[in-house]
XYZ file of C-alpha atoms in Angstrom:
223
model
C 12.247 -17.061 5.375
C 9.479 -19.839 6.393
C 6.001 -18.995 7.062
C 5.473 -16.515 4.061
C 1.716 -15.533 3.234
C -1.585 -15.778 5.144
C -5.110 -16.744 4.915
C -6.062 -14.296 3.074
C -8.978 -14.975 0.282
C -7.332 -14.898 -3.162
C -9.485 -15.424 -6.077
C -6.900 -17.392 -7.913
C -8.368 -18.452 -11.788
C -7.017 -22.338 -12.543
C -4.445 -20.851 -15.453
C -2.019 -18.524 -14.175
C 1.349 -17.529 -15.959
C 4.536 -16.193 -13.766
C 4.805 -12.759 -14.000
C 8.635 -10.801 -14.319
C 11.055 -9.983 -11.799
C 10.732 -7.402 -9.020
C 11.132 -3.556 -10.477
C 14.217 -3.216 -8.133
C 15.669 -6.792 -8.704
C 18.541 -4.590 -9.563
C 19.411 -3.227 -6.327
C 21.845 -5.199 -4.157
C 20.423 -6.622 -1.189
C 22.846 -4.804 1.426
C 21.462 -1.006 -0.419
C 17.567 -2.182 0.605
C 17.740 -0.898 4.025
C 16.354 2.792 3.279
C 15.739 5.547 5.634
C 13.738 8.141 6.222
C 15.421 10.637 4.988
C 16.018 8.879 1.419
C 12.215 8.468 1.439
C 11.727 12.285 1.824
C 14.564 12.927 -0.818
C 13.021 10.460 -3.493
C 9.663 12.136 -2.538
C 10.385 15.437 -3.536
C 11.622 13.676 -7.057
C 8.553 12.315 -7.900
C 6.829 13.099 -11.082
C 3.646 14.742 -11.148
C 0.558 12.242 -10.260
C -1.382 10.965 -13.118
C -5.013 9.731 -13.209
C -5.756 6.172 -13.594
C -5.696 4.530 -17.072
C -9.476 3.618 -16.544
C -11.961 4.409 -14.354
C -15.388 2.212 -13.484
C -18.983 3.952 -14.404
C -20.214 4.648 -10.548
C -16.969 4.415 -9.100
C -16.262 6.613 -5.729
C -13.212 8.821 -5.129
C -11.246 8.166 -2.270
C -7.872 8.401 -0.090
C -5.313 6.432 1.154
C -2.434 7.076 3.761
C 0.793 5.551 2.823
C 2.309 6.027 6.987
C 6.188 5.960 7.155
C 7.887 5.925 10.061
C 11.774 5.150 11.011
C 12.874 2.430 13.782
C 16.418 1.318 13.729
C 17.731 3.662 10.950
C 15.311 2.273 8.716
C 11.935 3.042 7.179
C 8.739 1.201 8.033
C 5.172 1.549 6.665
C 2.104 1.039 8.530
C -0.337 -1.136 7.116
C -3.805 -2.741 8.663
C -5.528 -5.778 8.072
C -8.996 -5.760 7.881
C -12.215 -7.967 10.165
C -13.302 -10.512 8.710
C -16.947 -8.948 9.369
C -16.267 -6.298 6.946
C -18.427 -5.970 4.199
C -16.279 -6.072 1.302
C -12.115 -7.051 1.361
C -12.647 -9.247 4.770
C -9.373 -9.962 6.216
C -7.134 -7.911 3.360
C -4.107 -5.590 4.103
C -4.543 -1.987 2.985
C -3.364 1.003 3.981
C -5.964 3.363 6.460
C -7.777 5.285 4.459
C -11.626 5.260 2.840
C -13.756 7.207 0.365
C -15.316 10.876 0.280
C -18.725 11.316 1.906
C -21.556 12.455 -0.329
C -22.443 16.395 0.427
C -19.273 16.804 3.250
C -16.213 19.401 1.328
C -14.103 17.184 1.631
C -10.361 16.265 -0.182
C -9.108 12.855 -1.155
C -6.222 13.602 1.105
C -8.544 14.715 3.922
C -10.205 11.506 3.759
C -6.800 9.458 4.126
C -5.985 11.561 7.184
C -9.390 11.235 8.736
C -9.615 7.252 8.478
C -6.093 7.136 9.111
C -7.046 8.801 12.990
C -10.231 6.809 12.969
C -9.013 3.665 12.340
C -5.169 3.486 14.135
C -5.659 6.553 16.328
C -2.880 8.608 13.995
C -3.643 12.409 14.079
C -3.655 14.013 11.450
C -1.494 16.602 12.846
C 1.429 14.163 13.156
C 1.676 13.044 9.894
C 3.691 15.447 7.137
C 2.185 14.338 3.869
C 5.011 15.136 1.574
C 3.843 13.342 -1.855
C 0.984 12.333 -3.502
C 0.963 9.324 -5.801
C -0.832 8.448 -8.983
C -4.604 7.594 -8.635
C -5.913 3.668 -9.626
C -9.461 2.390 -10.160
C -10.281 -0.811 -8.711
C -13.069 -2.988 -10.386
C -15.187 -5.061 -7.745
C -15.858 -2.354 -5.238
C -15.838 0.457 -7.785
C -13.278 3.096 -5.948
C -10.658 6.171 -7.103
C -8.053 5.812 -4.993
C -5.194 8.361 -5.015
C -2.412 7.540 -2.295
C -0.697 10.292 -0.444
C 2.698 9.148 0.991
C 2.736 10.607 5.067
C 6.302 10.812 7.062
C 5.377 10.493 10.995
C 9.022 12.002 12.144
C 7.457 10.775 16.124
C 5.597 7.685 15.987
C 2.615 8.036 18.436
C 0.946 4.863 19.939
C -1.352 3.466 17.204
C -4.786 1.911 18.764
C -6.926 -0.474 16.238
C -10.396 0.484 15.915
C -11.490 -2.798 16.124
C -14.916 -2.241 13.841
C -12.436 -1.835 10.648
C -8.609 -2.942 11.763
C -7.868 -6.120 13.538
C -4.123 -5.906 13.285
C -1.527 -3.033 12.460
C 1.285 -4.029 10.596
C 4.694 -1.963 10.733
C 6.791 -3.594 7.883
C 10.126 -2.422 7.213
C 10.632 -1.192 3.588
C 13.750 -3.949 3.428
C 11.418 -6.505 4.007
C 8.745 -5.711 1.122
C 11.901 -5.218 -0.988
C 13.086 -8.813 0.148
C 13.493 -11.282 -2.648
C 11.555 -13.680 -1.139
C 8.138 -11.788 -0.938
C 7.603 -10.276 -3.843
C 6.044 -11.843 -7.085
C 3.482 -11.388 -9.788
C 0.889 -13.324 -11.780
C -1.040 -12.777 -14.831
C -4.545 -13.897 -14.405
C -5.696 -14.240 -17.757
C -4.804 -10.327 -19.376
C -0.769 -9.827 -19.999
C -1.543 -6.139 -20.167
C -1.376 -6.265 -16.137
C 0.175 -7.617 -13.764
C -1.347 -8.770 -9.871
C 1.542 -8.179 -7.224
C 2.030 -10.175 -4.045
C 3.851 -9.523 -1.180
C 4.223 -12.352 1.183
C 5.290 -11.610 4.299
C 5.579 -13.569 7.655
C 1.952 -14.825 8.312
C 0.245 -12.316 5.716
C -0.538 -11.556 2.062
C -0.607 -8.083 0.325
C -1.984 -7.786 -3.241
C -4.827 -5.768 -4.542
C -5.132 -2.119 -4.994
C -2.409 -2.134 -1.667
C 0.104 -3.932 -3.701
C 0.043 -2.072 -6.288
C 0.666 1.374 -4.511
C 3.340 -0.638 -3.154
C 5.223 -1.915 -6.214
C 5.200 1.473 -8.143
C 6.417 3.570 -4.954
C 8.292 1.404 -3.672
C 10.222 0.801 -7.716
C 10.339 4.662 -7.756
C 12.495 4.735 -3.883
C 14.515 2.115 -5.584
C 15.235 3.535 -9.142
C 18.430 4.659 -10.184
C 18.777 8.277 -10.774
């Protein structure tokens, strides 16, 4: 498909080495189509979260909502892309979501649902969070971030708060698991990877992509 990737800012060194294959390279491309209810079934199979391998002095917890939805028999995920007047990430794809306040009792998960309302309008009280995933540092801004995965069996209409989201994105699983957007680079380290997802007229990578990669390899694994 033409018209892969976006303007997004990547902070691409001069040396970069090709990274391996997609985790479900192995999976024909007529099986990629998966539903809702396979989602909910590989859910339930997931292994216990783990914390991230390293974690930043100062960094802040937070959560993010991983929204899934079904439209044609097939599973979507909602994703937002950020203003460019943002103070950090301008213009990025991420999932809703943001870190705990300072002195507010507050869970990581309650922080995905409450960003997730104030920044696409999605109330908590549709979403049926049925997994959480494992928690990764990021380096640059310093955060936590643990994932919960969120089914939305009645998709209500989303509304951008246009302070934080200038466009909602609902991407059908298929077409993250689409031959043509996925790669990886090695920037340097070979102890990890950076994922990309290029889709039509954006960019995923970052924190976002890899969420993506390891749930999306874990929906795709053989038992």
């Amino acid at each position: 498909m033409s018209g892969r990737g976006g303007g997004q800012r990547i902070p691409r060194p001069p040396a970069v080495r090709v990274g391996g294959p997609a985790p479900w390279s192995h999976v024909p491309p007529d099986e990629r189509r998966l539903t809702l209810a396979h989602v909910r079934e590989r859910c339930a199979a997931l292994p216990p979260p783990q914390p991230p391998a390293f974690e930043m002095p100062g960094s802040r917890p937070a959560g993010v909502l991983v929204p899934l939805f079904e439209s044609g028999g097939e599973a979507h995920v909602i994703l937002t892309k950020r203003p460019e007047t943002m103070p950090t990430h301008q213009g990025e794809i991420s999932f809703p979501g943001g870190g705990l306040h300072h002195g507010v009792d507050m869970t990581p998960c309650d922080a995905a649902l409450r960003e997730a309302e104030e920044e696409i309008a999605l109330p908590p009280g549709a979403v049926d969070v049925v997994a959480e995933l494992d928690t990764l540092a990021t380096v640059g801004s310093r955060f936590t971030i643990t994932p919960f995965v969120g089914i939305v069996d009645a998709l209500p209409p989303l509304v951008p708060n246009p302070r934080e989201v200038v466009k909602i994105l609902e991407v059908p699983l298929s077409e993250l698991l689409d031959d043509e957007a996925f790669h990886e680079e090695y920037w340097g380290s070979l102890d990890r990877a950076i994922s990309f997802f290029e889709l039509p007229g954006e960019t995923v990578w970052g924190a976002t992509a890899r969420v993506l990669v390891a749930f999306l390899a874990h929906l795709t694994a053989r038992p």
